[in-house]
């Protein structure tokens, strides 16, 4: 059965897919050196395709219509690339050339471009291959705006391909994030870099660059941060060595 046909028969889990996605593509890519000496990390190729294009493909397949892409390192290259490869997505650039804002600061800088409705946020250096259900649509079906400010797609630590960490979060039986990994312990779930956020989470921010962790920690403390376990293949493509590992697993089918 062809890949196209497999995608065509995926069940729709329901829910309303956010129209807009924020794509984090502004990082320096220091762990991917020396490859990032000549290109930005989102344009490093895995399995014949730039990491950024893998992410944009997943957004299109999930029904997202508009992507806000932030840029800093080798910004001109990323901006030219996404305009050439929009393929039906409305691409908007959030320009961080003057200062790299990190993930939280990147959301703040792009907040007016994102709009006032829940949005998808993805990191451009993770690669995921959906199983029977499209991951973006599954997140949308699970989103409950009355209870949630953040819904993170997570993969069990045992299935986090190419990942060297020891887990990120704990979930309760209802999917609520109860806390982060404790020092000296393993946590059962790793964040995939994919999430749905409410724009109301972007509030009371500090000046300058900062991490999305600030927003997450507030949502966790308020009981409004949730996670959903991912059933497909996920790869942490953070280093040159991870590229060959990822390609080998993908080649095995």
Coordinates of C-alpha atoms in Angstrom, one line a residue, residues 35-235:
X35 CA 26.8 20.9 9.8
X36 CA 25.4 24.2 11.0
X37 CA 28.5 26.1 10.1
X38 CA 27.2 26.4 6.5
X39 CA 23.4 26.1 7.0
X40 CA 20.8 26.7 9.7
X41 CA 19.7 23.6 11.6
X42 CA 16.2 23.6 10.1
X43 CA 17.7 23.1 6.7
X44 CA 19.8 20.1 7.6
X45 CA 18.5 17.2 5.6
X46 CA 17.3 13.9 7.0
X47 CA 16.1 11.1 4.6
X48 CA 16.5 13.5 1.6
X49 CA 14.5 16.4 3.1
X50 CA 15.2 19.4 5.3
X51 CA 14.0 19.0 8.9
X52 CA 11.9 22.1 8.4
X53 CA 10.1 20.6 5.4
X54 CA 9.3 17.4 7.5
X55 CA 7.6 19.7 10.0
X56 CA 5.8 21.7 7.4
X57 CA 4.6 18.5 5.8
X58 CA 3.1 17.3 9.0
X59 CA 1.3 20.6 9.5
X60 CA -0.2 20.5 6.1
X61 CA -1.3 16.9 6.6
X62 CA -2.9 17.9 9.8
X63 CA -5.0 20.7 8.3
X64 CA -3.0 23.7 9.4
X65 CA -3.4 26.6 7.0
X66 CA -0.9 29.2 8.2
X67 CA 2.6 29.0 9.7
X68 CA 4.5 31.7 11.6
X69 CA 8.2 30.8 11.3
X70 CA 10.7 32.6 13.5
X71 CA 14.2 33.3 12.1
X72 CA 17.5 34.4 13.5
X73 CA 20.6 32.4 12.5
X74 CA 21.1 32.5 8.7
X75 CA 17.6 34.0 8.6
X76 CA 17.8 34.8 4.9
X77 CA 18.3 31.2 4.0
X78 CA 15.3 30.0 6.0
X79 CA 13.1 32.8 4.7
X80 CA 13.9 32.1 1.1
X81 CA 13.4 28.3 1.7
X82 CA 10.0 28.6 3.2
X83 CA 8.8 30.9 0.5
X84 CA 9.9 28.4 -2.2
X85 CA 8.4 25.5 -0.3
X86 CA 5.1 26.9 1.1
X87 CA 3.1 24.5 -1.1
X88 CA -0.3 25.8 0.1
X89 CA 0.7 27.1 3.5
X90 CA 0.5 30.8 4.2
X91 CA 4.0 31.5 5.6
X92 CA 4.6 34.5 7.8
X93 CA 8.0 35.4 9.1
X94 CA 8.6 36.5 12.7
X95 CA 12.0 38.3 12.4
X96 CA 14.4 37.8 15.3
X97 CA 17.5 38.9 13.4
X98 CA 18.2 41.7 15.9
X99 CA 18.1 39.3 18.9
X100 CA 17.5 35.6 19.4
X101 CA 14.5 35.5 21.8
X102 CA 14.5 31.8 22.8
X103 CA 11.3 29.8 22.7
X104 CA 9.2 31.8 25.2
X105 CA 10.5 35.2 23.9
X106 CA 9.8 33.9 20.4
X107 CA 6.1 33.4 21.3
X108 CA 5.9 36.8 22.7
X109 CA 7.5 38.5 19.7
X110 CA 5.1 36.5 17.4
X111 CA 2.0 36.9 19.5
X112 CA 0.3 39.5 17.2
X113 CA 1.0 37.2 14.2
X114 CA -0.3 34.2 16.0
X115 CA -3.7 35.7 16.7
X116 CA -6.3 35.2 19.5
X117 CA -7.2 31.5 18.9
X118 CA -5.5 28.3 20.1
X119 CA -2.5 27.5 17.9
X120 CA -0.1 24.6 17.2
X121 CA 3.6 25.1 18.1
X122 CA 6.3 22.8 16.7
X123 CA 10.1 22.7 16.9
X124 CA 11.8 22.3 13.6
X125 CA 14.5 19.9 14.8
X126 CA 12.3 17.0 15.7
X127 CA 11.0 14.5 13.1
X128 CA 7.9 12.4 13.6
X129 CA 6.1 9.9 11.5
X130 CA 2.4 9.4 12.3
X131 CA 0.8 6.1 12.8
X132 CA -2.9 5.3 12.2
X133 CA -4.1 8.7 13.4
X134 CA -2.6 12.1 12.4
X135 CA -0.9 13.7 15.4
X136 CA -2.1 17.2 14.8
X137 CA -5.7 16.2 14.4
X138 CA -5.4 13.9 17.5
X139 CA -4.2 16.9 19.5
X140 CA -7.0 19.0 18.2
X141 CA -9.6 16.4 19.1
X142 CA -8.2 16.2 22.7
X143 CA -8.0 20.0 23.1
X144 CA -10.5 21.4 25.7
X145 CA -10.2 25.1 25.8
X146 CA -12.2 25.3 29.1
X147 CA -9.6 23.2 30.9
X148 CA -6.4 23.6 29.1
X149 CA -3.8 26.3 28.4
X150 CA -1.3 23.8 27.0
X151 CA -1.5 20.3 25.5
X152 CA 1.8 18.7 24.8
X153 CA 2.4 15.7 22.5
X154 CA 4.6 13.3 24.4
X155 CA 6.3 10.1 23.6
X156 CA 7.1 7.4 26.2
X157 CA 10.8 7.6 27.2
X158 CA 11.4 4.0 26.0
X159 CA 10.3 5.0 22.4
X160 CA 12.2 8.3 22.2
X161 CA 14.5 7.5 19.3
X162 CA 18.0 9.1 19.3
X163 CA 17.1 10.9 22.6
X164 CA 19.8 10.9 25.3
X165 CA 17.7 12.4 28.1
X166 CA 16.0 10.8 31.0
X167 CA 12.4 12.1 30.5
X168 CA 10.6 15.4 31.0
X169 CA 7.2 15.0 32.6
X170 CA 4.8 13.0 34.7
X171 CA 1.1 12.6 33.8
X172 CA -1.8 11.6 35.9
X173 CA -4.4 9.1 34.6
X174 CA -6.4 11.9 33.1
X175 CA -3.5 13.3 31.1
X176 CA -2.8 16.3 33.4
X177 CA 0.9 17.1 33.8
X178 CA 1.6 16.7 37.5
X179 CA 5.3 17.7 37.4
X180 CA 8.7 17.5 35.9
X181 CA 11.4 14.9 36.2
X182 CA 12.9 14.8 39.6
X183 CA 16.6 14.9 40.1
X184 CA 18.2 11.5 40.0
X185 CA 14.9 9.9 38.6
X186 CA 13.5 8.9 35.3
X187 CA 10.3 10.6 34.0
X188 CA 8.1 8.4 31.8
X189 CA 7.4 10.9 29.0
X190 CA 9.5 13.1 26.7
X191 CA 8.0 16.1 25.0
X192 CA 8.1 15.8 21.2
X193 CA 8.4 19.5 20.4
X194 CA 4.7 19.5 19.3
X195 CA 1.9 21.1 21.2
X196 CA -1.3 23.2 21.1
X197 CA -1.3 26.4 23.2
X198 CA -3.9 28.9 24.1
X199 CA -2.7 32.5 23.4
X200 CA -3.8 33.4 26.9
X201 CA -0.7 31.5 28.1
X202 CA 1.4 34.3 26.7
X203 CA 1.2 36.8 29.6
X204 CA 3.3 38.6 32.2
X205 CA 6.5 37.9 30.4
X206 CA 10.0 39.2 31.3
X207 CA 12.0 41.4 29.1
X208 CA 14.4 39.8 26.7
X209 CA 14.9 36.1 25.8
X210 CA 13.4 33.4 27.9
X211 CA 12.2 29.8 27.7
X212 CA 8.6 28.5 27.2
X213 CA 9.3 26.7 30.5
X214 CA 8.0 29.9 32.3
X215 CA 4.6 29.6 30.7
X216 CA 4.5 25.8 31.2
X217 CA 5.3 26.0 34.9
X218 CA 2.5 28.5 35.4
X219 CA 0.0 26.2 33.5
X220 CA 1.2 23.1 35.5
X221 CA 0.8 24.9 38.8
X222 CA -2.8 25.9 37.7
X223 CA -3.6 22.4 36.6
X224 CA -4.1 23.6 33.0
X225 CA -1.2 21.8 31.4
X226 CA -1.9 18.4 29.8
X227 CA -0.1 15.8 27.8
X228 CA -1.1 13.2 25.2
X229 CA 1.0 10.1 24.5
X230 CA 2.2 9.7 20.9
X231 CA 1.8 6.4 19.2
X232 CA 3.9 7.0 16.0
X233 CA 7.7 7.2 15.4
X234 CA 9.5 10.2 16.9
X235 CA 13.2 11.2 16.5

